[in-house]
Amino acid sequence: MKRSREVEKGSEIEAAIKELSMLIELKPTGDNLDSATAVHIPTRLFLNVCNLVIQVLDKIGPTMAVLRQDIYQNIQRLEMLCDSDPPMYTNLVEILKKEAGEGSARKGASCSKAFVWLARSLDFTAALLERLAADPGQKMEQLVEESYNITLKPWHGWISAAAYKVSLKLLPDNKTFINLLMPKDETYDTLKEHMQTFISLLVPFLEEIHSILTLYGLDRLKCT
C-alpha cells in the first residue's frame, strides 16, 4: 500500500511528523479560535497518526499487544463511521457533538470513547519517546512503566492493570528498541532529533484534544 511504501523510505516517527504537521496546517485561524465551534481535528489525519503509532508499538514486541489491539479496534470504529458519510465526519469534533446530542457518547462502543482511548494511547507514546530521548540508557522496563503510570494506569481497572504487569516481562532491551526505531543508515542523533520534533508537535495537539474531551465530559472515562 502507498502508506507502507512511504514509511519504508524513513521511520514511522518521520511519517508521523508529516501527518502532525498537516494537522497543524489545517487548524482554523481567526478571532474565535477559543470557540468550541472553531475546533477542527481532521479525522483521517488523526487516524493516520494513530496507525503509525501502532507500528512504533509493534517494535516493542508482544508487550504492547493488548494496547495495540485496543488502538486498532478504536481506529476501525472511527473509520467505519467516517466511511459511512465522509463529508459529515471529516471533523472528529462533529462526531463528539453528534453522540453528545444523542446521549450515546459514554455508552457502549461509542466513537467518542474510541477517541478518548486513542488520545490516551498517544499520551503514552509521547511519554515513552520523551523519556527515551532524554535518557537512552534507562532500562526499557522503567521507561514503559513510568510512561504507563502517568498516562494509562489512572484510567485502567484492575484487569487491564494486571495484564500490563505480566507484559512487562516481555520487553526488549532499550538498545534493541532504539535500533528497531532507526531506519537503515540513520544515526541515533538523527532519531533523537526526530523523536523530539514528534513530541514537540504531538504534546500541544494532545493538550487541545484533552480540552475538548473535558468540554464534552469525556475526560474521566475509565475501563474495567
mmCIF file with all atom_site columns, C-alpha atoms in Angstrom:
data_model
loop_
_atom_site.group_PDB
_atom_site.id
_atom_site.type_symbol
_atom_site.label_atom_id
_atom_site.label_alt_id
_atom_site.label_comp_id
_atom_site.label_asym_id
_atom_site.label_entity_id
_atom_site.label_seq_id
_atom_site.pdbx_PDB_ins_code
_atom_site.Cartn_x
_atom_site.Cartn_y
_atom_site.Cartn_z
_atom_site.occupancy
_atom_site.B_iso_or_equiv
_atom_site.pdbx_formal_charge
_atom_site.auth_seq_id
_atom_site.auth_comp_id
_atom_site.auth_asym_id
_atom_site.auth_atom_id
_atom_site.pdbx_PDB_model_num
ATOM 1   C CA . MET A 1 1   ? 0.000   0.000  0.000  1.00 0.00 ? 1   MET A CA 1
ATOM 2   C CA . LYS A 1 2   ? 1.085   3.584  -0.565 1.00 0.00 ? 2   LYS A CA 1
ATOM 3   C CA . ARG A 1 3   ? 1.396   4.373  3.128  1.00 0.00 ? 3   ARG A CA 1
ATOM 4   C CA . SER A 1 4   ? 3.634   1.376  3.721  1.00 0.00 ? 4   SER A CA 1
ATOM 5   C CA . ARG A 1 5   ? 5.947   2.426  0.906  1.00 0.00 ? 5   ARG A CA 1
ATOM 6   C CA . GLU A 1 6   ? 6.153   5.940  2.345  1.00 0.00 ? 6   GLU A CA 1
ATOM 7   C CA . VAL A 1 7   ? 7.165   4.609  5.762  1.00 0.00 ? 7   VAL A CA 1
ATOM 8   C CA . GLU A 1 8   ? 9.813   2.358  4.226  1.00 0.00 ? 8   GLU A CA 1
ATOM 9   C CA . LYS A 1 9   ? 11.640  5.473  2.970  1.00 0.00 ? 9   LYS A CA 1
ATOM 10  C CA . GLY A 1 10  ? 12.053  6.724  6.538  1.00 0.00 ? 10  GLY A CA 1
ATOM 11  C CA . SER A 1 11  ? 10.912  5.927  10.042 1.00 0.00 ? 11  SER A CA 1
ATOM 12  C CA . GLU A 1 12  ? 7.373   5.725  11.382 1.00 0.00 ? 12  GLU A CA 1
ATOM 13  C CA . ILE A 1 13  ? 8.255   8.731  13.522 1.00 0.00 ? 13  ILE A CA 1
ATOM 14  C CA . GLU A 1 14  ? 9.210   10.765 10.452 1.00 0.00 ? 14  GLU A CA 1
ATOM 15  C CA . ALA A 1 15  ? 5.933   9.822  8.787  1.00 0.00 ? 15  ALA A CA 1
ATOM 16  C CA . ALA A 1 16  ? 4.010   10.799 11.928 1.00 0.00 ? 16  ALA A CA 1
ATOM 17  C CA . ILE A 1 17  ? 5.789   14.177 11.952 1.00 0.00 ? 17  ILE A CA 1
ATOM 18  C CA . LYS A 1 18  ? 4.493   14.810 8.426  1.00 0.00 ? 18  LYS A CA 1
ATOM 19  C CA . GLU A 1 19  ? 0.935   13.897 9.412  1.00 0.00 ? 19  GLU A CA 1
ATOM 20  C CA . LEU A 1 20  ? 1.048   16.091 12.525 1.00 0.00 ? 20  LEU A CA 1
ATOM 21  C CA . SER A 1 21  ? 2.452   18.969 10.509 1.00 0.00 ? 21  SER A CA 1
ATOM 22  C CA . MET A 1 22  ? -0.512  18.700 8.149  1.00 0.00 ? 22  MET A CA 1
ATOM 23  C CA . LEU A 1 23  ? -2.895  18.644 11.115 1.00 0.00 ? 23  LEU A CA 1
ATOM 24  C CA . ILE A 1 24  ? -1.390  21.886 12.382 1.00 0.00 ? 24  ILE A CA 1
ATOM 25  C CA . GLU A 1 25  ? -1.537  23.497 8.938  1.00 0.00 ? 25  GLU A CA 1
ATOM 26  C CA . LEU A 1 26  ? -5.253  22.679 8.709  1.00 0.00 ? 26  LEU A CA 1
ATOM 27  C CA . LYS A 1 27  ? -6.113  24.247 12.067 1.00 0.00 ? 27  LYS A CA 1
ATOM 28  C CA . PRO A 1 28  ? -8.594  27.110 11.645 1.00 0.00 ? 28  PRO A CA 1
ATOM 29  C CA . THR A 1 29  ? -7.386  30.647 12.242 1.00 0.00 ? 29  THR A CA 1
ATOM 30  C CA . GLY A 1 30  ? -9.322  33.726 13.189 1.00 0.00 ? 30  GLY A CA 1
ATOM 31  C CA . ASP A 1 31  ? -10.717 35.671 16.097 1.00 0.00 ? 31  ASP A CA 1
ATOM 32  C CA . ASN A 1 32  ? -12.844 32.866 17.562 1.00 0.00 ? 32  ASN A CA 1
ATOM 33  C CA . LEU A 1 33  ? -10.213 30.168 17.964 1.00 0.00 ? 33  LEU A CA 1
ATOM 34  C CA . ASP A 1 34  ? -11.298 29.667 21.581 1.00 0.00 ? 34  ASP A CA 1
ATOM 35  C CA . SER A 1 35  ? -14.808 28.779 20.500 1.00 0.00 ? 35  SER A CA 1
ATOM 36  C CA . ALA A 1 36  ? -15.674 25.073 20.546 1.00 0.00 ? 36  ALA A CA 1
ATOM 37  C CA . THR A 1 37  ? -17.304 25.504 17.168 1.00 0.00 ? 37  THR A CA 1
ATOM 38  C CA . ALA A 1 38  ? -13.984 26.587 15.673 1.00 0.00 ? 38  ALA A CA 1
ATOM 39  C CA . VAL A 1 39  ? -12.085 23.456 16.698 1.00 0.00 ? 39  VAL A CA 1
ATOM 40  C CA . HIS A 1 40  ? -11.255 21.168 13.804 1.00 0.00 ? 40  HIS A CA 1
ATOM 41  C CA . ILE A 1 41  ? -9.488  17.799 14.067 1.00 0.00 ? 41  ILE A CA 1
ATOM 42  C CA . PRO A 1 42  ? -9.298  16.151 10.623 1.00 0.00 ? 42  PRO A CA 1
ATOM 43  C CA . THR A 1 43  ? -10.469 12.573 11.158 1.00 0.00 ? 43  THR A CA 1
ATOM 44  C CA . ARG A 1 44  ? -8.320  10.896 8.507  1.00 0.00 ? 44  ARG A CA 1
ATOM 45  C CA . LEU A 1 45  ? -5.097  12.644 9.503  1.00 0.00 ? 45  LEU A CA 1
ATOM 46  C CA . PHE A 1 46  ? -5.669  11.845 13.167 1.00 0.00 ? 46  PHE A CA 1
ATOM 47  C CA . LEU A 1 47  ? -6.234  8.178  12.354 1.00 0.00 ? 47  LEU A CA 1
ATOM 48  C CA . ASN A 1 48  ? -3.119  8.157  10.172 1.00 0.00 ? 48  ASN A CA 1
ATOM 49  C CA . VAL A 1 49  ? -1.067  9.259  13.176 1.00 0.00 ? 49  VAL A CA 1
ATOM 50  C CA . CYS A 1 50  ? -2.671  6.521  15.290 1.00 0.00 ? 50  CYS A CA 1
ATOM 51  C CA . ASN A 1 51  ? -1.873  3.892  12.653 1.00 0.00 ? 51  ASN A CA 1
ATOM 52  C CA . LEU A 1 52  ? 1.766   4.992  12.671 1.00 0.00 ? 52  LEU A CA 1
ATOM 53  C CA . VAL A 1 53  ? 1.829   4.745  16.459 1.00 0.00 ? 53  VAL A CA 1
ATOM 54  C CA . ILE A 1 54  ? 0.742   1.109  16.133 1.00 0.00 ? 54  ILE A CA 1
ATOM 55  C CA . GLN A 1 55  ? 3.835   0.491  14.016 1.00 0.00 ? 55  GLN A CA 1
ATOM 56  C CA . VAL A 1 56  ? 6.034   2.083  16.692 1.00 0.00 ? 56  VAL A CA 1
ATOM 57  C CA . LEU A 1 57  ? 4.457   -0.050 19.438 1.00 0.00 ? 57  LEU A CA 1
ATOM 58  C CA . ASP A 1 58  ? 4.919   -3.168 17.315 1.00 0.00 ? 58  ASP A CA 1
ATOM 59  C CA . LYS A 1 59  ? 8.669   -2.670 17.688 1.00 0.00 ? 59  LYS A CA 1
ATOM 60  C CA . ILE A 1 60  ? 8.382   -3.105 21.459 1.00 0.00 ? 60  ILE A CA 1
ATOM 61  C CA . GLY A 1 61  ? 7.085   -6.598 20.782 1.00 0.00 ? 61  GLY A CA 1
ATOM 62  C CA . PRO A 1 62  ? 4.320   -8.700 22.393 1.00 0.00 ? 62  PRO A CA 1
ATOM 63  C CA . THR A 1 63  ? 4.337   -6.494 25.499 1.00 0.00 ? 63  THR A CA 1
ATOM 64  C CA . MET A 1 64  ? 2.235   -3.937 23.642 1.00 0.00 ? 64  MET A CA 1
ATOM 65  C CA . ALA A 1 65  ? -0.108  -6.496 22.030 1.00 0.00 ? 65  ALA A CA 1
ATOM 66  C CA . VAL A 1 66  ? -3.116  -5.586 24.187 1.00 0.00 ? 66  VAL A CA 1
ATOM 67  C CA . LEU A 1 67  ? -2.628  -1.840 23.759 1.00 0.00 ? 67  LEU A CA 1
ATOM 68  C CA . ARG A 1 68  ? -2.005  -2.325 20.050 1.00 0.00 ? 68  ARG A CA 1
ATOM 69  C CA . GLN A 1 69  ? -5.245  -4.265 19.654 1.00 0.00 ? 69  GLN A CA 1
ATOM 70  C CA . ASP A 1 70  ? -7.194  -1.601 21.550 1.00 0.00 ? 70  ASP A CA 1
ATOM 71  C CA . ILE A 1 71  ? -5.777  1.120  19.298 1.00 0.00 ? 71  ILE A CA 1
ATOM 72  C CA . TYR A 1 72  ? -6.566  -0.888 16.166 1.00 0.00 ? 72  TYR A CA 1
ATOM 73  C CA . GLN A 1 73  ? -10.165 -1.565 17.231 1.00 0.00 ? 73  GLN A CA 1
ATOM 74  C CA . ASN A 1 74  ? -10.741 2.076  18.114 1.00 0.00 ? 74  ASN A CA 1
ATOM 75  C CA . ILE A 1 75  ? -9.308  3.178  14.762 1.00 0.00 ? 75  ILE A CA 1
ATOM 76  C CA . GLN A 1 76  ? -11.606 0.713  12.995 1.00 0.00 ? 76  GLN A CA 1
ATOM 77  C CA . ARG A 1 77  ? -14.643 2.040  14.860 1.00 0.00 ? 77  ARG A CA 1
ATOM 78  C CA . LEU A 1 78  ? -13.946 5.608  13.790 1.00 0.00 ? 78  LEU A CA 1
ATOM 79  C CA . GLU A 1 79  ? -13.043 4.602  10.235 1.00 0.00 ? 79  GLU A CA 1
ATOM 80  C CA . MET A 1 80  ? -16.349 2.747  9.818  1.00 0.00 ? 80  MET A CA 1
ATOM 81  C CA . LEU A 1 81  ? -18.318 5.810  10.891 1.00 0.00 ? 81  LEU A CA 1
ATOM 82  C CA . CYS A 1 82  ? -16.235 8.103  8.705  1.00 0.00 ? 82  CYS A CA 1
ATOM 83  C CA . ASP A 1 83  ? -16.719 5.804  5.694  1.00 0.00 ? 83  ASP A CA 1
ATOM 84  C CA . SER A 1 84  ? -20.480 5.830  6.232  1.00 0.00 ? 84  SER A CA 1
ATOM 85  C CA . ASP A 1 85  ? -20.641 9.576  5.468  1.00 0.00 ? 85  ASP A CA 1
ATOM 86  C CA . PRO A 1 86  ? -17.205 11.097 4.705  1.00 0.00 ? 86  PRO A CA 1
ATOM 87  C CA . PRO A 1 87  ? -18.356 14.725 4.211  1.00 0.00 ? 87  PRO A CA 1
ATOM 88  C CA . MET A 1 88  ? -20.186 14.708 7.551  1.00 0.00 ? 88  MET A CA 1
ATOM 89  C CA . TYR A 1 89  ? -17.409 13.149 9.608  1.00 0.00 ? 89  TYR A CA 1
ATOM 90  C CA . THR A 1 90  ? -14.292 14.879 8.286  1.00 0.00 ? 90  THR A CA 1
ATOM 91  C CA . ASN A 1 91  ? -14.010 16.625 11.678 1.00 0.00 ? 91  ASN A CA 1
ATOM 92  C CA . LEU A 1 92  ? -13.720 14.427 14.775 1.00 0.00 ? 92  LEU A CA 1
ATOM 93  C CA . VAL A 1 93  ? -15.308 17.124 16.909 1.00 0.00 ? 93  VAL A CA 1
ATOM 94  C CA . GLU A 1 94  ? -18.515 16.752 14.883 1.00 0.00 ? 94  GLU A CA 1
ATOM 95  C CA . ILE A 1 95  ? -18.628 13.103 15.948 1.00 0.00 ? 95  ILE A CA 1
ATOM 96  C CA . LEU A 1 96  ? -18.388 14.146 19.611 1.00 0.00 ? 96  LEU A CA 1
ATOM 97  C CA . LYS A 1 97  ? -21.170 16.687 19.099 1.00 0.00 ? 97  LYS A CA 1
ATOM 98  C CA . LYS A 1 98  ? -23.410 14.139 17.403 1.00 0.00 ? 98  LYS A CA 1
ATOM 99  C CA . GLU A 1 99  ? -23.038 11.476 20.082 1.00 0.00 ? 99  GLU A CA 1
ATOM 100 C CA . ALA A 1 100 ? -23.341 14.024 22.887 1.00 0.00 ? 100 ALA A CA 1
ATOM 101 C CA . GLY A 1 101 ? -26.606 15.214 21.355 1.00 0.00 ? 101 GLY A CA 1
ATOM 102 C CA . GLU A 1 102 ? -27.866 11.633 21.096 1.00 0.00 ? 102 GLU A CA 1
ATOM 103 C CA . GLY A 1 103 ? -26.799 10.840 24.656 1.00 0.00 ? 103 GLY A CA 1
ATOM 104 C CA . SER A 1 104 ? -24.684 7.925  23.438 1.00 0.00 ? 104 SER A CA 1
ATOM 105 C CA . ALA A 1 105 ? -21.153 9.319  23.907 1.00 0.00 ? 105 ALA A CA 1
ATOM 106 C CA . ARG A 1 106 ? -20.484 7.475  27.176 1.00 0.00 ? 106 ARG A CA 1
ATOM 107 C CA . LYS A 1 107 ? -22.405 4.316  26.322 1.00 0.00 ? 107 LYS A CA 1
ATOM 108 C CA . GLY A 1 108 ? -21.264 1.023  24.803 1.00 0.00 ? 108 GLY A CA 1
ATOM 109 C CA . ALA A 1 109 ? -18.804 1.075  21.932 1.00 0.00 ? 109 ALA A CA 1
ATOM 110 C CA . SER A 1 110 ? -19.255 4.730  21.051 1.00 0.00 ? 110 SER A CA 1
ATOM 111 C CA . CYS A 1 111 ? -16.906 6.601  18.731 1.00 0.00 ? 111 CYS A CA 1
ATOM 112 C CA . SER A 1 112 ? -16.439 9.198  21.453 1.00 0.00 ? 112 SER A CA 1
ATOM 113 C CA . LYS A 1 113 ? -14.993 6.530  23.758 1.00 0.00 ? 113 LYS A CA 1
ATOM 114 C CA . ALA A 1 114 ? -12.786 5.297  20.909 1.00 0.00 ? 114 ALA A CA 1
ATOM 115 C CA . PHE A 1 115 ? -11.443 8.839  20.516 1.00 0.00 ? 115 PHE A CA 1
ATOM 116 C CA . VAL A 1 116 ? -10.745 9.080  24.261 1.00 0.00 ? 116 VAL A CA 1
ATOM 117 C CA . TRP A 1 117 ? -8.680  5.894  24.286 1.00 0.00 ? 117 TRP A CA 1
ATOM 118 C CA . LEU A 1 118 ? -6.807  6.795  21.121 1.00 0.00 ? 118 LEU A CA 1
ATOM 119 C CA . ALA A 1 119 ? -5.827  10.107 22.712 1.00 0.00 ? 119 ALA A CA 1
ATOM 120 C CA . ARG A 1 120 ? -4.602  8.292  25.823 1.00 0.00 ? 120 ARG A CA 1
ATOM 121 C CA . SER A 1 121 ? -2.604  5.868  23.701 1.00 0.00 ? 121 SER A CA 1
ATOM 122 C CA . LEU A 1 122 ? -0.940  8.868  22.058 1.00 0.00 ? 122 LEU A CA 1
ATOM 123 C CA . ASP A 1 123 ? -0.257  10.255 25.564 1.00 0.00 ? 123 ASP A CA 1
ATOM 124 C CA . PHE A 1 124 ? 1.546   7.010  26.386 1.00 0.00 ? 124 PHE A CA 1
ATOM 125 C CA . THR A 1 125 ? 3.563   7.075  23.170 1.00 0.00 ? 125 THR A CA 1
ATOM 126 C CA . ALA A 1 126 ? 4.608   10.698 23.709 1.00 0.00 ? 126 ALA A CA 1
ATOM 127 C CA . ALA A 1 127 ? 5.659   9.973  27.300 1.00 0.00 ? 127 ALA A CA 1
ATOM 128 C CA . LEU A 1 128 ? 7.644   6.894  26.264 1.00 0.00 ? 128 LEU A CA 1
ATOM 129 C CA . LEU A 1 129 ? 9.532   8.587  23.430 1.00 0.00 ? 129 LEU A CA 1
ATOM 130 C CA . GLU A 1 130 ? 10.174  11.686 25.546 1.00 0.00 ? 130 GLU A CA 1
ATOM 131 C CA . ARG A 1 131 ? 11.822  9.550  28.229 1.00 0.00 ? 131 ARG A CA 1
ATOM 132 C CA . LEU A 1 132 ? 13.763  7.532  25.676 1.00 0.00 ? 132 LEU A CA 1
ATOM 133 C CA . ALA A 1 133 ? 15.122  10.700 24.054 1.00 0.00 ? 133 ALA A CA 1
ATOM 134 C CA . ALA A 1 134 ? 16.073  12.166 27.432 1.00 0.00 ? 134 ALA A CA 1
ATOM 135 C CA . ASP A 1 135 ? 17.791  9.033  28.747 1.00 0.00 ? 135 ASP A CA 1
ATOM 136 C CA . PRO A 1 136 ? 18.506  6.315  26.153 1.00 0.00 ? 136 PRO A CA 1
ATOM 137 C CA . GLY A 1 137 ? 20.438  4.337  28.746 1.00 0.00 ? 137 GLY A CA 1
ATOM 138 C CA . GLN A 1 138 ? 17.437  3.848  31.018 1.00 0.00 ? 138 GLN A CA 1
ATOM 139 C CA . LYS A 1 139 ? 16.027  0.324  31.167 1.00 0.00 ? 139 LYS A CA 1
ATOM 140 C CA . MET A 1 140 ? 13.022  -0.280 28.922 1.00 0.00 ? 140 MET A CA 1
ATOM 141 C CA . GLU A 1 141 ? 11.022  -1.707 31.797 1.00 0.00 ? 141 GLU A CA 1
ATOM 142 C CA . GLN A 1 142 ? 11.416  1.533  33.720 1.00 0.00 ? 142 GLN A CA 1
ATOM 143 C CA . LEU A 1 143 ? 10.687  3.681  30.640 1.00 0.00 ? 143 LEU A CA 1
ATOM 144 C CA . VAL A 1 144 ? 7.492   1.800  29.844 1.00 0.00 ? 144 VAL A CA 1
ATOM 145 C CA . GLU A 1 145 ? 6.336   1.570  33.455 1.00 0.00 ? 145 GLU A CA 1
ATOM 146 C CA . GLU A 1 146 ? 6.830   5.275  34.138 1.00 0.00 ? 146 GLU A CA 1
ATOM 147 C CA . SER A 1 147 ? 5.026   6.182  30.900 1.00 0.00 ? 147 SER A CA 1
ATOM 148 C CA . TYR A 1 148 ? 2.166   3.798  31.670 1.00 0.00 ? 148 TYR A CA 1
ATOM 149 C CA . ASN A 1 149 ? 1.769   5.058  35.246 1.00 0.00 ? 149 ASN A CA 1
ATOM 150 C CA . ILE A 1 150 ? 1.209   8.683  34.219 1.00 0.00 ? 150 ILE A CA 1
ATOM 151 C CA . THR A 1 151 ? -0.926  8.117  31.117 1.00 0.00 ? 151 THR A CA 1
ATOM 152 C CA . LEU A 1 152 ? -2.941  4.874  31.063 1.00 0.00 ? 152 LEU A CA 1
ATOM 153 C CA . LYS A 1 153 ? -2.871  3.451  34.588 1.00 0.00 ? 153 LYS A CA 1
ATOM 154 C CA . PRO A 1 154 ? -5.157  6.131  36.121 1.00 0.00 ? 154 PRO A CA 1
ATOM 155 C CA . TRP A 1 155 ? -7.913  5.026  33.720 1.00 0.00 ? 155 TRP A CA 1
ATOM 156 C CA . HIS A 1 156 ? -7.361  1.266  33.800 1.00 0.00 ? 156 HIS A CA 1
ATOM 157 C CA . GLY A 1 157 ? -9.234  -1.093 36.086 1.00 0.00 ? 157 GLY A CA 1
ATOM 158 C CA . TRP A 1 158 ? -7.559  -3.998 37.845 1.00 0.00 ? 158 TRP A CA 1
ATOM 159 C CA . ILE A 1 159 ? -7.947  -6.406 34.908 1.00 0.00 ? 159 ILE A CA 1
ATOM 160 C CA . SER A 1 160 ? -6.154  -4.120 32.450 1.00 0.00 ? 160 SER A CA 1
ATOM 161 C CA . ALA A 1 161 ? -3.515  -3.195 35.031 1.00 0.00 ? 161 ALA A CA 1
ATOM 162 C CA . ALA A 1 162 ? -2.837  -6.868 35.805 1.00 0.00 ? 162 ALA A CA 1
ATOM 163 C CA . ALA A 1 163 ? -2.424  -7.696 32.108 1.00 0.00 ? 163 ALA A CA 1
ATOM 164 C CA . TYR A 1 164 ? 0.058   -4.842 31.800 1.00 0.00 ? 164 TYR A CA 1
ATOM 165 C CA . LYS A 1 165 ? 2.168   -6.089 34.730 1.00 0.00 ? 165 LYS A CA 1
ATOM 166 C CA . VAL A 1 166 ? 2.516   -9.512 33.123 1.00 0.00 ? 166 VAL A CA 1
ATOM 167 C CA . SER A 1 167 ? 3.537   -7.999 29.791 1.00 0.00 ? 167 SER A CA 1
ATOM 168 C CA . LEU A 1 168 ? 6.462   -6.099 31.360 1.00 0.00 ? 168 LEU A CA 1
ATOM 169 C CA . LYS A 1 169 ? 8.417   -9.357 31.435 1.00 0.00 ? 169 LYS A CA 1
ATOM 170 C CA . LEU A 1 170 ? 8.470   -9.478 27.617 1.00 0.00 ? 170 LEU A CA 1
ATOM 171 C CA . LEU A 1 171 ? 10.149  -6.134 26.939 1.00 0.00 ? 171 LEU A CA 1
ATOM 172 C CA . PRO A 1 172 ? 13.234  -5.910 24.692 1.00 0.00 ? 172 PRO A CA 1
ATOM 173 C CA . ASP A 1 173 ? 16.284  -4.056 25.958 1.00 0.00 ? 173 ASP A CA 1
ATOM 174 C CA . ASN A 1 174 ? 16.462  -0.354 25.129 1.00 0.00 ? 174 ASN A CA 1
ATOM 175 C CA . LYS A 1 175 ? 19.308  -0.785 22.614 1.00 0.00 ? 175 LYS A CA 1
ATOM 176 C CA . THR A 1 176 ? 17.235  -3.275 20.608 1.00 0.00 ? 176 THR A CA 1
ATOM 177 C CA . PHE A 1 177 ? 14.212  -0.965 20.658 1.00 0.00 ? 177 PHE A CA 1
ATOM 178 C CA . ILE A 1 178 ? 16.265  2.030  19.529 1.00 0.00 ? 178 ILE A CA 1
ATOM 179 C CA . ASN A 1 179 ? 17.785  0.020  16.680 1.00 0.00 ? 179 ASN A CA 1
ATOM 180 C CA . LEU A 1 180 ? 14.317  -1.066 15.574 1.00 0.00 ? 180 LEU A CA 1
ATOM 181 C CA . LEU A 1 181 ? 13.137  2.550  15.529 1.00 0.00 ? 181 LEU A CA 1
ATOM 182 C CA . MET A 1 182 ? 16.001  3.667  13.292 1.00 0.00 ? 182 MET A CA 1
ATOM 183 C CA . PRO A 1 183 ? 15.796  3.214  9.515  1.00 0.00 ? 183 PRO A CA 1
ATOM 184 C CA . LYS A 1 184 ? 18.844  1.756  7.816  1.00 0.00 ? 184 LYS A CA 1
ATOM 185 C CA . ASP A 1 185 ? 21.857  4.101  7.857  1.00 0.00 ? 185 ASP A CA 1
ATOM 186 C CA . GLU A 1 186 ? 20.241  6.520  10.341 1.00 0.00 ? 186 GLU A CA 1
ATOM 187 C CA . THR A 1 187 ? 22.229  7.569  13.414 1.00 0.00 ? 187 THR A CA 1
ATOM 188 C CA . TYR A 1 188 ? 20.886  7.789  16.958 1.00 0.00 ? 188 TYR A CA 1
ATOM 189 C CA . ASP A 1 189 ? 21.365  11.569 16.929 1.00 0.00 ? 189 ASP A CA 1
ATOM 190 C CA . THR A 1 190 ? 19.018  11.802 13.939 1.00 0.00 ? 190 THR A CA 1
ATOM 191 C CA . LEU A 1 191 ? 16.490  9.515  15.621 1.00 0.00 ? 191 LEU A CA 1
ATOM 192 C CA . LYS A 1 192 ? 16.664  11.619 18.789 1.00 0.00 ? 192 LYS A CA 1
ATOM 193 C CA . GLU A 1 193 ? 16.061  14.782 16.764 1.00 0.00 ? 193 GLU A CA 1
ATOM 194 C CA . HIS A 1 194 ? 13.038  13.160 15.098 1.00 0.00 ? 194 HIS A CA 1
ATOM 195 C CA . MET A 1 195 ? 11.647  11.990 18.436 1.00 0.00 ? 195 MET A CA 1
ATOM 196 C CA . GLN A 1 196 ? 11.982  15.480 19.898 1.00 0.00 ? 196 GLN A CA 1
ATOM 197 C CA . THR A 1 197 ? 10.287  17.037 16.871 1.00 0.00 ? 197 THR A CA 1
ATOM 198 C CA . PHE A 1 198 ? 7.478   14.486 17.057 1.00 0.00 ? 198 PHE A CA 1
ATOM 199 C CA . ILE A 1 199 ? 6.951   15.199 20.759 1.00 0.00 ? 199 ILE A CA 1
ATOM 200 C CA . SER A 1 200 ? 7.018   18.983 20.223 1.00 0.00 ? 200 SER A CA 1
ATOM 201 C CA . LEU A 1 201 ? 4.193   18.625 17.689 1.00 0.00 ? 201 LEU A CA 1
ATOM 202 C CA . LEU A 1 202 ? 2.182   15.927 19.446 1.00 0.00 ? 202 LEU A CA 1
ATOM 203 C CA . VAL A 1 203 ? 2.053   17.242 23.013 1.00 0.00 ? 203 VAL A CA 1
ATOM 204 C CA . PRO A 1 204 ? 0.349   20.609 22.232 1.00 0.00 ? 204 PRO A CA 1
ATOM 205 C CA . PHE A 1 205 ? -2.054  18.773 19.923 1.00 0.00 ? 205 PHE A CA 1
ATOM 206 C CA . LEU A 1 206 ? -2.941  16.362 22.744 1.00 0.00 ? 206 LEU A CA 1
ATOM 207 C CA . GLU A 1 207 ? -3.455  19.261 25.144 1.00 0.00 ? 207 GLU A CA 1
ATOM 208 C CA . GLU A 1 208 ? -6.027  20.646 22.733 1.00 0.00 ? 208 GLU A CA 1
ATOM 209 C CA . ILE A 1 209 ? -7.692  17.237 22.445 1.00 0.00 ? 209 ILE A CA 1
ATOM 210 C CA . HIS A 1 210 ? -7.943  16.848 26.228 1.00 0.00 ? 210 HIS A CA 1
ATOM 211 C CA . SER A 1 211 ? -9.503  20.306 26.488 1.00 0.00 ? 211 SER A CA 1
ATOM 212 C CA . ILE A 1 212 ? -12.157 19.165 24.010 1.00 0.00 ? 212 ILE A CA 1
ATOM 213 C CA . LEU A 1 213 ? -12.735 15.918 25.915 1.00 0.00 ? 213 LEU A CA 1
ATOM 214 C CA . THR A 1 214 ? -13.178 17.910 29.121 1.00 0.00 ? 214 THR A CA 1
ATOM 215 C CA . LEU A 1 215 ? -15.692 20.163 27.369 1.00 0.00 ? 215 LEU A CA 1
ATOM 216 C CA . TYR A 1 216 ? -17.774 17.117 26.399 1.00 0.00 ? 216 TYR A CA 1
ATOM 217 C CA . GLY A 1 217 ? -17.417 15.436 29.810 1.00 0.00 ? 217 GLY A CA 1
ATOM 218 C CA . LEU A 1 218 ? -15.354 12.551 28.476 1.00 0.00 ? 218 LEU A CA 1
ATOM 219 C CA . ASP A 1 219 ? -12.035 13.150 30.248 1.00 0.00 ? 219 ASP A CA 1
ATOM 220 C CA . ARG A 1 220 ? -12.786 10.946 33.291 1.00 0.00 ? 220 ARG A CA 1
ATOM 221 C CA . LEU A 1 221 ? -13.852 7.773  31.488 1.00 0.00 ? 221 LEU A CA 1
ATOM 222 C CA . LYS A 1 222 ? -12.402 4.554  32.925 1.00 0.00 ? 222 LYS A CA 1
ATOM 223 C CA . CYS A 1 223 ? -12.321 0.935  31.834 1.00 0.00 ? 223 CYS A CA 1
ATOM 224 C CA . THR A 1 224 ? -12.535 -2.252 33.861 1.00 0.00 ? 224 THR A CA 1
#
